[in-house]
XYZ file of C-alpha atoms in Angstrom:
662
model
C 24.646 5.562 21.597
C 22.484 8.659 21.760
C 22.890 10.730 24.914
C 19.183 11.572 24.962
C 18.308 7.965 25.702
C 20.204 7.498 28.943
C 18.037 5.740 31.539
C 16.106 7.639 34.165
C 14.405 6.203 37.200
C 11.567 8.546 37.985
C 8.838 10.475 36.193
C 10.381 13.858 37.032
C 13.567 12.898 35.256
C 11.482 11.700 32.327
C 9.890 15.126 31.986
C 13.307 16.798 32.004
C 14.541 14.466 29.262
C 11.462 15.134 27.134
C 11.805 18.871 27.629
C 15.445 18.736 26.603
C 14.604 16.873 23.405
C 11.778 19.182 22.435
C 13.817 22.282 23.165
C 15.961 21.347 20.195
C 13.034 22.282 17.965
C 11.626 19.404 15.909
C 11.667 21.393 12.655
C 15.327 22.455 12.897
C 17.354 21.147 9.938
C 20.025 18.628 10.921
C 23.664 19.672 10.690
C 24.454 16.369 8.994
C 22.571 13.242 7.992
C 21.551 11.204 11.007
C 19.249 8.336 11.806
C 15.719 8.474 13.164
C 15.026 9.281 16.831
C 11.932 8.970 19.037
C 11.452 12.737 18.642
C 11.246 12.226 14.885
C 8.733 9.413 15.224
C 6.580 11.601 17.477
C 6.007 14.115 14.667
C 5.333 11.794 11.724
C 2.240 12.756 9.735
C 0.572 10.411 7.274
C -2.416 9.953 4.979
C -5.100 8.142 6.948
C -7.847 7.588 4.357
C -8.666 8.518 0.753
C -11.812 9.147 -1.331
C -11.921 10.158 -4.997
C -14.849 12.254 -6.287
C -17.422 10.529 -8.527
C -16.108 12.338 -11.627
C -12.460 11.697 -10.686
C -11.444 15.366 -10.698
C -10.688 15.672 -6.983
C -9.304 13.406 -4.273
C -10.200 14.008 -0.635
C -7.877 12.607 1.967
C -7.582 12.697 5.724
C -4.158 13.418 7.155
C -3.157 12.341 10.658
C -1.225 15.117 12.422
C 0.169 14.191 15.868
C 0.165 16.622 18.753
C 3.563 17.763 19.976
C 4.437 16.307 23.403
C 4.852 19.002 26.072
C 3.940 21.723 23.548
C 0.322 21.011 22.632
C -2.393 19.991 25.040
C -2.004 16.242 25.365
C -4.360 13.971 23.474
C -4.696 11.799 20.362
C -3.609 13.009 16.931
C -5.683 15.429 14.890
C -7.230 14.334 11.595
C -7.327 17.031 8.925
C -9.204 17.160 5.601
C -7.266 18.000 2.429
C -8.362 17.895 -1.211
C -6.129 17.203 -4.191
C -7.152 18.708 -7.534
C -6.575 16.920 -10.817
C -3.527 19.093 -11.519
C -1.892 17.709 -8.369
C -2.423 20.802 -6.223
C -3.315 19.924 -2.627
C -5.552 22.308 -0.707
C -6.223 22.311 3.051
C -9.967 22.243 3.703
C -10.492 21.509 7.402
C -7.275 21.749 9.395
C -5.870 22.553 12.831
C -7.369 21.135 16.004
C -9.959 19.008 14.216
C -10.935 15.368 13.892
C -12.302 14.483 10.463
C -13.559 10.913 10.021
C -15.270 8.824 7.326
C -14.714 11.082 4.339
C -16.917 10.580 1.265
C -18.548 12.623 -1.508
C -22.091 13.661 -2.256
C -23.362 11.845 -5.363
C -23.047 15.017 -7.462
C -19.390 15.411 -6.426
C -19.841 18.973 -5.232
C -19.226 18.409 -1.517
C -16.990 16.351 0.739
C -18.926 14.710 3.576
C -17.390 13.709 6.892
C -18.110 12.945 10.519
C -16.785 15.343 13.132
C -17.358 16.954 16.498
C -16.823 20.689 16.010
C -16.902 23.731 18.270
C -19.161 23.118 21.240
C -20.608 19.877 19.853
C -21.211 17.213 22.481
C -21.830 14.480 19.907
C -20.264 13.616 16.552
C -22.378 14.895 13.683
C -22.388 14.788 9.889
C -20.807 17.696 8.003
C -20.186 18.739 4.398
C -17.899 21.278 2.735
C -18.157 22.483 -0.896
C -15.249 21.497 -3.112
C -15.301 24.896 -4.869
C -14.887 26.880 -1.653
C -16.857 27.857 1.421
C -17.266 26.844 5.031
C -18.245 23.437 6.317
C -21.900 23.170 7.306
C -23.688 20.662 9.466
C -25.768 18.159 7.501
C -27.133 16.243 10.450
C -26.961 16.047 14.212
C -28.404 13.375 16.475
C -29.040 12.761 20.165
C -26.048 10.406 20.225
C -22.894 10.397 18.120
C -23.126 9.283 14.503
C -20.794 6.286 14.259
C -21.042 5.564 10.508
C -23.179 6.702 7.588
C -24.111 6.089 3.946
C -25.833 8.544 1.586
C -28.756 7.555 -0.628
C -28.110 7.518 -4.410
C -29.785 10.912 -4.859
C -28.085 12.436 -1.808
C -31.419 13.359 -0.273
C -31.294 10.898 2.608
C -28.740 9.242 4.813
C -28.657 5.979 6.724
C -26.489 6.149 9.806
C -25.500 4.219 12.913
C -25.879 5.631 16.406
C -26.326 4.277 19.894
C -29.773 4.364 21.405
C -30.167 7.377 23.705
C -29.867 7.038 27.477
C -33.271 5.968 28.824
C -35.369 8.724 30.311
C -34.676 9.321 33.993
C -31.279 7.572 34.077
C -29.241 10.797 33.971
C -31.168 12.191 36.924
C -30.591 8.962 38.862
C -26.875 9.143 38.129
C -26.759 12.667 39.564
C -28.115 11.160 42.765
C -25.232 8.672 42.922
C -26.846 5.686 41.227
C -23.953 5.090 38.834
C -23.694 1.336 39.289
C -23.100 -0.700 36.142
C -24.439 -4.171 35.443
C -21.596 -5.801 33.546
C -22.450 -6.744 29.947
C -26.079 -5.786 30.485
C -26.095 -1.994 30.725
C -24.801 -1.390 27.228
C -26.921 0.331 24.584
C -27.425 -1.141 21.125
C -26.214 0.677 18.039
C -29.174 1.048 15.691
C -29.723 1.997 12.050
C -31.450 5.336 11.527
C -32.672 6.963 8.314
C -32.978 10.746 7.985
C -33.664 13.267 5.273
C -31.096 15.934 4.508
C -31.888 19.578 3.990
C -34.592 21.921 5.252
C -37.744 20.323 6.578
C -36.216 16.871 6.699
C -37.886 16.027 10.002
C -36.759 13.577 12.680
C -34.504 10.618 12.057
C -36.375 7.317 11.939
C -35.015 4.206 13.643
C -35.275 0.909 11.803
C -36.595 -1.925 13.934
C -33.797 -4.439 13.405
C -32.902 -7.171 15.851
C -29.508 -6.795 17.535
C -26.850 -4.135 17.193
C -25.386 -2.760 13.943
C -21.736 -2.212 13.002
C -21.929 -1.191 9.317
C -24.450 0.217 6.822
C -24.278 0.713 3.032
C -27.009 2.220 0.825
C -27.573 0.398 -2.467
C -26.625 2.369 -5.606
C -30.279 2.359 -6.685
C -33.530 2.065 -4.766
C -34.221 1.807 -1.056
C -32.156 -1.177 0.051
C -29.479 -1.115 2.714
C -26.713 -3.583 3.417
C -26.505 -3.814 7.208
C -24.088 -5.799 9.365
C -25.782 -6.997 12.557
C -24.678 -8.956 15.599
C -26.619 -10.068 18.698
C -25.070 -7.620 21.204
C -22.532 -4.752 21.273
C -19.921 -7.153 22.686
C -16.656 -7.091 20.742
C -16.710 -10.890 20.785
C -20.063 -10.859 18.993
C -18.829 -8.307 16.462
C -15.820 -10.512 15.720
C -17.529 -13.893 15.592
C -21.283 -13.370 15.065
C -21.574 -10.524 12.548
C -23.987 -11.320 9.701
C -24.860 -9.370 6.571
C -28.488 -8.437 5.886
C -30.276 -6.666 3.043
C -32.872 -4.353 4.548
C -35.658 -2.137 3.159
C -34.715 1.459 4.014
C -38.362 2.559 4.172
C -39.924 -0.199 6.251
C -36.935 -1.751 8.024
C -37.997 -5.163 6.734
C -35.194 -7.721 6.671
C -35.266 -8.838 3.020
C -32.286 -11.186 2.737
C -29.893 -12.730 5.240
C -26.474 -13.738 3.934
C -24.833 -16.616 5.770
C -21.245 -15.379 5.789
C -19.151 -17.824 7.842
C -17.063 -16.509 10.724
C -15.463 -13.084 10.713
C -16.750 -10.340 8.407
C -14.836 -7.372 7.013
C -15.605 -4.744 4.351
C -18.918 -4.871 2.455
C -19.596 -3.144 -0.902
C -22.573 -3.022 -3.315
C -21.908 -3.657 -7.011
C -22.659 -0.621 -9.203
C -25.827 -2.267 -10.546
C -27.036 -3.249 -7.058
C -27.312 -6.930 -7.958
C -24.440 -8.188 -5.832
C -22.646 -7.569 -2.568
C -18.930 -8.195 -2.313
C -17.348 -8.703 1.085
C -14.280 -9.811 2.941
C -15.167 -12.880 4.969
C -13.530 -15.705 6.831
C -13.565 -19.014 4.980
C -15.181 -20.720 7.964
C -15.877 -20.150 11.652
C -12.316 -21.121 12.620
C -10.557 -18.956 10.030
C -8.666 -16.274 12.011
C -8.957 -13.614 9.305
C -11.685 -11.979 7.230
C -9.350 -12.034 4.254
C -11.310 -14.041 1.688
C -13.087 -12.211 -1.149
C -16.683 -13.338 -1.596
C -19.695 -12.203 -3.614
C -23.343 -12.696 -2.670
C -26.459 -12.432 -4.794
C -28.380 -9.507 -3.252
C -31.737 -11.105 -4.066
C -31.111 -14.642 -2.819
C -28.117 -14.354 -0.483
C -26.235 -17.120 -2.320
C -22.541 -16.721 -1.439
C -19.519 -17.525 -3.623
C -15.836 -17.269 -2.695
C -13.884 -15.893 -5.668
C -10.302 -16.934 -4.888
C -10.690 -20.064 -2.729
C -7.193 -21.387 -3.499
C -5.382 -18.084 -2.923
C -2.304 -18.471 -0.715
C -2.723 -14.897 0.413
C -5.267 -12.489 1.849
C -7.394 -9.740 0.341
C -6.743 -6.576 2.353
C -9.311 -4.226 0.772
C -11.289 -3.818 -2.447
C -13.658 -1.633 -4.484
C -15.968 -2.459 -7.385
C -14.534 -1.446 -10.778
C -17.727 -2.305 -12.700
C -20.701 -4.620 -12.321
C -18.562 -7.634 -13.140
C -15.256 -7.073 -11.361
C -13.490 -5.547 -8.375
C -10.050 -4.081 -7.791
C -8.474 -5.678 -4.744
C -5.363 -5.244 -2.630
C -3.926 -8.748 -2.279
C -1.287 -9.613 0.309
C 1.007 -12.473 -0.644
C 3.383 -12.879 2.229
C 4.997 -9.583 3.150
C 4.138 -7.809 -0.109
C 0.944 -6.340 -1.548
C -0.258 -6.168 -5.134
C -3.379 -4.749 -6.773
C -5.512 -7.216 -8.715
C -8.612 -7.089 -10.880
C -10.889 -9.965 -9.908
C -14.003 -10.907 -11.885
C -17.190 -12.246 -10.324
C -16.332 -15.478 -12.132
C -13.072 -15.711 -10.156
C -10.767 -14.776 -13.054
C -7.918 -12.538 -11.859
C -5.264 -10.288 -13.384
C -2.438 -8.554 -11.530
C -2.429 -4.811 -12.266
C 0.283 -3.684 -9.835
C 2.920 -6.264 -9.024
C 3.691 -6.970 -5.347
C 6.509 -4.967 -3.790
C 5.779 -1.439 -5.056
C 4.168 -0.391 -1.765
C 2.117 -1.751 1.106
C -1.338 -0.845 -0.185
C -4.394 -0.388 1.991
C -7.391 1.776 1.036
C -8.622 1.871 -2.556
C -11.034 4.441 -3.984
C -12.418 4.646 -7.537
C -14.332 7.268 -9.498
C -17.791 6.301 -10.720
C -16.483 5.090 -14.089
C -13.309 3.592 -12.519
C -11.142 5.784 -14.766
C -9.466 7.291 -11.690
C -8.058 4.925 -9.079
C -6.343 6.098 -5.906
C -4.810 4.173 -3.037
C -3.028 4.707 0.235
C 0.358 3.080 0.503
C 3.600 3.056 2.466
C 7.101 1.833 1.704
C 10.411 1.338 3.484
C 11.244 4.980 2.737
C 8.013 6.656 3.873
C 4.839 6.278 5.984
C 1.388 6.049 4.277
C 0.853 8.515 1.409
C -1.685 9.069 -1.371
C -1.049 7.420 -4.752
C -2.803 7.555 -8.106
C -2.928 4.242 -9.985
C -2.790 4.461 -13.774
C -2.786 1.180 -15.646
C 0.174 -0.819 -14.399
C 1.969 2.152 -12.807
C 1.495 4.352 -9.765
C 2.258 7.991 -9.001
C 2.839 9.299 -5.492
C 0.709 12.415 -4.956
C 1.589 13.563 -1.414
C 4.698 14.059 0.697
C 3.592 14.456 4.305
C 7.093 14.346 5.836
C 9.620 15.984 3.494
C 12.078 16.234 6.392
C 12.570 12.451 6.332
C 14.710 13.013 3.229
C 17.236 14.763 5.500
C 17.602 11.617 7.607
C 19.654 8.573 6.806
C 17.459 5.484 6.782
C 18.931 2.031 7.286
C 18.539 -0.543 4.477
C 15.516 -2.841 4.665
C 14.906 -6.153 2.905
C 12.602 -9.137 2.813
C 14.230 -12.385 3.933
C 13.150 -16.009 4.179
C 14.450 -18.751 6.447
C 13.645 -22.332 7.378
C 11.901 -23.120 10.650
C 13.156 -26.182 12.506
C 10.358 -28.303 11.023
C 11.190 -27.164 7.475
C 8.446 -24.543 7.065
C 9.526 -21.429 5.157
C 9.066 -18.222 7.164
C 9.282 -14.665 5.839
C 10.518 -11.662 7.746
C 11.295 -8.005 7.183
C 14.877 -7.197 8.160
C 16.196 -3.701 8.872
C 19.973 -3.706 9.038
C 21.888 -1.437 11.439
C 22.612 1.979 9.995
C 26.153 1.971 8.640
C 26.598 -1.766 9.211
C 30.003 -3.148 8.247
C 30.475 -6.494 6.548
C 31.807 -9.133 8.932
C 30.759 -7.297 12.097
C 28.065 -8.637 14.425
C 25.329 -6.407 15.822
C 22.565 -6.420 18.435
C 19.143 -7.548 17.187
C 15.572 -6.744 18.233
C 12.891 -9.255 17.233
C 9.762 -7.157 16.646
C 6.722 -9.483 16.905
C 3.384 -8.403 15.434
C 0.126 -8.968 17.292
C -2.950 -10.914 16.306
C -1.432 -13.291 15.370
C -3.857 -12.725 12.478
C -1.796 -9.890 11.011
C 1.415 -9.618 9.019
C 4.413 -7.374 8.561
C 4.352 -5.876 5.090
C 7.698 -4.880 3.589
C 6.972 -1.170 4.046
C 7.189 1.447 6.786
C 8.002 -0.448 9.988
C 8.608 2.357 12.519
C 6.005 3.568 15.025
C 6.007 4.672 18.653
C 5.945 1.023 19.775
C 7.857 -0.599 16.910
C 11.598 0.124 17.015
C 12.338 -0.015 13.273
C 14.549 2.855 12.137
C 14.962 4.127 15.722
C 16.824 0.950 16.627
C 18.750 0.855 13.344
C 20.012 4.383 14.048
C 21.408 3.089 17.357
C 23.358 0.300 15.666
C 20.788 -2.482 16.087
C 19.217 -4.789 13.531
C 15.452 -5.370 13.624
C 13.690 -8.527 12.426
C 9.897 -8.457 11.991
C 8.952 -12.084 11.236
C 5.675 -13.360 9.804
C 5.539 -16.481 11.952
C 2.997 -19.250 11.420
C -0.476 -17.956 12.169
C 0.210 -14.701 10.316
C -2.060 -13.508 7.520
C -0.946 -13.037 3.929
C -0.370 -16.708 3.101
C -3.883 -18.098 3.009
C -6.213 -19.971 5.333
C -4.037 -23.027 5.963
C -1.000 -20.993 7.044
C -3.154 -18.759 9.261
C -4.435 -21.853 11.085
C -1.027 -23.448 11.694
C -0.768 -21.937 15.173
C -4.178 -23.144 16.338
C -4.271 -25.324 19.415
C -0.566 -24.697 19.964
C -0.143 -21.308 21.702
C 3.557 -20.484 22.276
C 4.551 -23.686 20.517
C 5.911 -23.782 16.971
C 4.718 -20.213 16.351
C 7.264 -18.800 18.811
C 9.902 -21.357 17.863
C 9.727 -19.627 14.475
C 11.028 -16.448 16.125
C 14.064 -18.170 17.612
C 14.737 -19.881 14.287
C 14.825 -16.448 12.651
C 17.394 -15.305 15.211
C 19.518 -18.375 14.524
C 19.323 -17.675 10.795
C 20.763 -14.183 11.277
C 23.435 -15.462 13.668
C 24.488 -18.064 11.094
C 24.555 -15.328 8.435
C 27.134 -13.449 10.523
C 24.989 -10.360 11.162
C 23.827 -10.854 14.754
C 25.631 -11.183 18.068
C 23.919 -14.091 19.849
C 24.572 -12.513 23.253
C 22.744 -9.290 22.373
C 19.278 -10.222 21.163
C 16.132 -8.456 22.361
C 12.433 -9.051 21.760
C 9.393 -6.792 21.784
C 5.763 -6.767 20.684
C 2.241 -5.749 21.623
C -0.851 -7.838 22.384
C -0.098 -11.309 20.950
C 3.362 -9.918 20.267
C 3.471 -9.054 23.958
C 2.643 -12.679 24.704
C 5.577 -13.691 22.481
C 7.779 -11.233 24.371
C 6.773 -12.642 27.760
C 7.433 -16.155 26.434
C 10.835 -15.079 25.177
C 11.705 -13.517 28.553
C 10.752 -16.670 30.477
C 10.605 -19.965 28.549
C 13.279 -18.840 26.071
C 15.110 -16.587 28.533
C 18.548 -17.941 27.629
C 18.041 -16.562 24.101
C 17.109 -12.954 24.903
C 19.170 -10.281 26.643
C 16.317 -7.755 26.976
C 12.556 -7.679 26.445
C 9.860 -4.992 26.171
C 6.336 -6.377 26.615
C 3.334 -4.233 25.612
C -0.307 -5.065 26.519
C 0.740 -8.719 26.492
C -0.596 -12.046 27.753
C 1.102 -13.757 30.694
C -1.499 -16.200 32.062
C -3.863 -18.024 29.700
C -6.009 -19.290 32.556
C -6.908 -15.849 33.900
C -6.901 -14.355 30.380
C -9.691 -16.730 29.377
C -11.980 -15.101 31.931
C -11.027 -11.413 31.870
C -10.913 -10.578 28.159
C -13.672 -9.205 25.931
C -12.813 -11.698 23.143
C -13.025 -15.013 24.999
C -14.975 -16.749 22.214
C -12.687 -15.396 19.505
C -9.684 -16.762 21.394
C -11.389 -20.157 21.613
C -12.676 -20.377 18.036
C -9.719 -19.111 16.005
C -6.726 -19.613 18.303
C -6.837 -22.080 21.194
C -9.592 -24.391 19.876
C -10.355 -25.713 23.347
C -11.639 -24.308 26.624
C -9.498 -23.939 29.707
C -11.512 -26.477 31.706
C -10.803 -29.096 29.039
C -7.082 -29.034 29.836
C -6.052 -26.809 32.757
C -2.466 -28.047 32.752
C -1.985 -27.314 29.063
C -3.068 -23.690 29.471
C -0.871 -23.322 32.533
C 2.189 -24.685 30.755
C 1.598 -22.325 27.811
C 1.561 -19.311 30.151
C 4.784 -17.289 30.569
C 4.284 -16.895 34.333
C 4.718 -20.690 34.650
C 8.404 -20.177 33.763
C 9.029 -17.064 35.861
C 11.585 -18.818 38.078
C 13.885 -19.409 35.103
C 13.571 -15.835 33.796
C 16.915 -14.030 33.537
C 15.927 -11.562 30.797
C 15.491 -7.946 31.981
C 11.835 -7.209 31.219
C 10.089 -3.866 30.743
C 6.286 -4.204 30.895
C 3.978 -1.441 29.628
C 0.176 -1.432 29.655
C -2.794 0.938 29.464
C -4.892 0.716 32.599
C -8.175 0.762 30.606
C -7.420 -2.113 28.249
C -10.514 -4.322 27.683
C -8.791 -6.756 25.305
C -5.831 -7.847 27.439
C -6.654 -6.967 31.009
C -3.872 -4.981 32.772
C -3.920 -7.779 35.326
C -1.914 -9.798 32.794
C 0.989 -7.366 33.099
C 0.684 -7.163 36.873
C 0.836 -10.971 37.127
C 3.952 -11.058 34.955
C 5.603 -8.305 36.990
C 4.763 -9.903 40.332
C 5.811 -13.407 39.252
C 9.278 -12.276 38.159
C 9.649 -10.000 41.164
C 8.895 -12.858 43.552
C 10.928 -15.444 41.651
C 14.335 -13.771 41.921
C 16.373 -10.670 41.223
C 15.878 -10.377 37.455
C 15.348 -6.687 36.519
C 11.682 -5.992 35.815
C 9.712 -2.747 35.579
C 5.965 -2.230 35.089
C 4.768 1.077 33.582
C 1.028 1.779 33.567
C -0.537 4.393 31.273
C -3.652 5.948 32.858
C -6.634 6.175 30.522
C -4.992 4.229 27.700
C -6.500 1.061 26.289
C -5.146 -1.672 24.029
C -2.402 0.589 22.714
C -1.534 4.217 23.442
C -3.429 7.042 21.708
C -2.178 10.187 23.448
C 0.957 11.980 22.271
C 2.727 12.022 25.651
C 2.053 8.328 26.318
C 3.353 7.399 22.862
C 6.515 9.478 23.170
C 7.160 8.173 26.673
C 6.790 4.634 25.352
C 9.334 5.178 22.555
C 11.906 6.583 24.964
C 11.482 3.830 27.551
C 11.613 1.085 24.914
C 14.817 2.377 23.338
C 16.525 3.060 26.683
C 15.720 -0.456 27.879
C 17.257 -2.052 24.813
C 20.345 0.179 24.973
């Protein structure tokens, strides 16, 4: 086991350990091939988003560059802008201590447009930089930060989203100490604004639309906007009450309302402006906006294109007026399909090449680019040509100097006969016939899935654990996405029931296969995966020797009243309210089984988490502490929310997680 991961008890010791690791110099070449460490994970860069120019000659991409713990000023990762020419040469455009968001191109393809807060800016504005050289210039600033934008077809105007400004007089009152907040009443709506670009453009004009906006798209011709609206800025409303509208950009008149059912994802205009394609839930109780649908932009009539698909559409872009290219998840693997508006589909890139996410197409669809990751690398930029792909970037060449453990996709039978998929990473250097420790890495949601790609992050043990002689299983238990609506609903009304039995059944499968030592099995996960971890450490305590719970659920009764997604939990997960069956919710809460907990449990949580209130972790900690002498530790991350964003908090998490399992 690595000496750098020996346990420490106090924060001062933690700082000394971090300093010792960083003093080695993260860029120093290894003396011999070795596995991945938390220090390696802390410096991983990756392609965050992609956008090809209208003529296909250049590809803009944002690269995430993490700050170095204890070297750089602490904070979230930087996002740089790079541009790839057609000859494959990549050029840095906006780099260093910058945050570039929402990259796109002007319609003439001469400039890359992005959102950013630069220099002394107090609010996020809209910027552009010429592709043939020159400095970035501000296109637009606003009283409040620009949250999203869409350029008009001629590039002369922009529609954007921004919060309403603070009412006059409020700032002065706050200076006098009147800083009280009225919960879920003092928020400000996000509105749609339209502004001219260039000299003499005048003031931005707010469109008088009812509710708050979360997305805007300008039609490829004319003055229509596709706008996603919900009643309030509440996350619950954004999840469950978002509706698509076609709006006149000049008058703000609501022309067409499209009755998308349930959750709503990406929205795109067809090139001829006659249709809108979207990712939507199949119905109000569908956990995922993973169904590809097309609406008539004039009437709002909605058609689902692949209603029988036992999979999920992850993202898409229009290829022409009659078809889209779509990333389709089928289980733990992604393919790229062409789907016609008549529902006919052809597979262009077979599943298993990479875990695809973003797609971007040139105006004539002759150039197609995508972002993808694989077992051997984090997300990179790819060019898609016919039925083949070409990797265009290498953000972490040093990974080639490491020895990565083998990874594979497995299937096993749950106790009721259902087939479950999982991604298995074997221990580095594993020997046939020898049994090894195992970590069950449970994804959140549960409306998400583990793709058979890069599975190592600050909170997911992946190659870090494999390098320490542990196997890692990332199962796609019932309720996961990627296998269609019916599979995604199998967990509903049964929290911690068969869904978490699936995890234990995966462990038993690997024990029976001779790989895993039954006495050395751990479990970890965040959010819903944290709920699974708490359940494993209590109800299933005899099965797990260690557990690391991150922003997880421990008490469904209190969770129902202190989360910002109470209606989402009811509609797509629990399917009944707490007061309908108090005992049921109690018995599906990990704290109910605290007295039988024997699994050492490490609990980690951001103290500003609105999704899973930190109280959930405190309740779990206190219940186990009071119930007996089982080792339990609660680590709180100040200022972090539903997941850690800052470099130091992420690195600290990786170290604590790996030490606990060792």
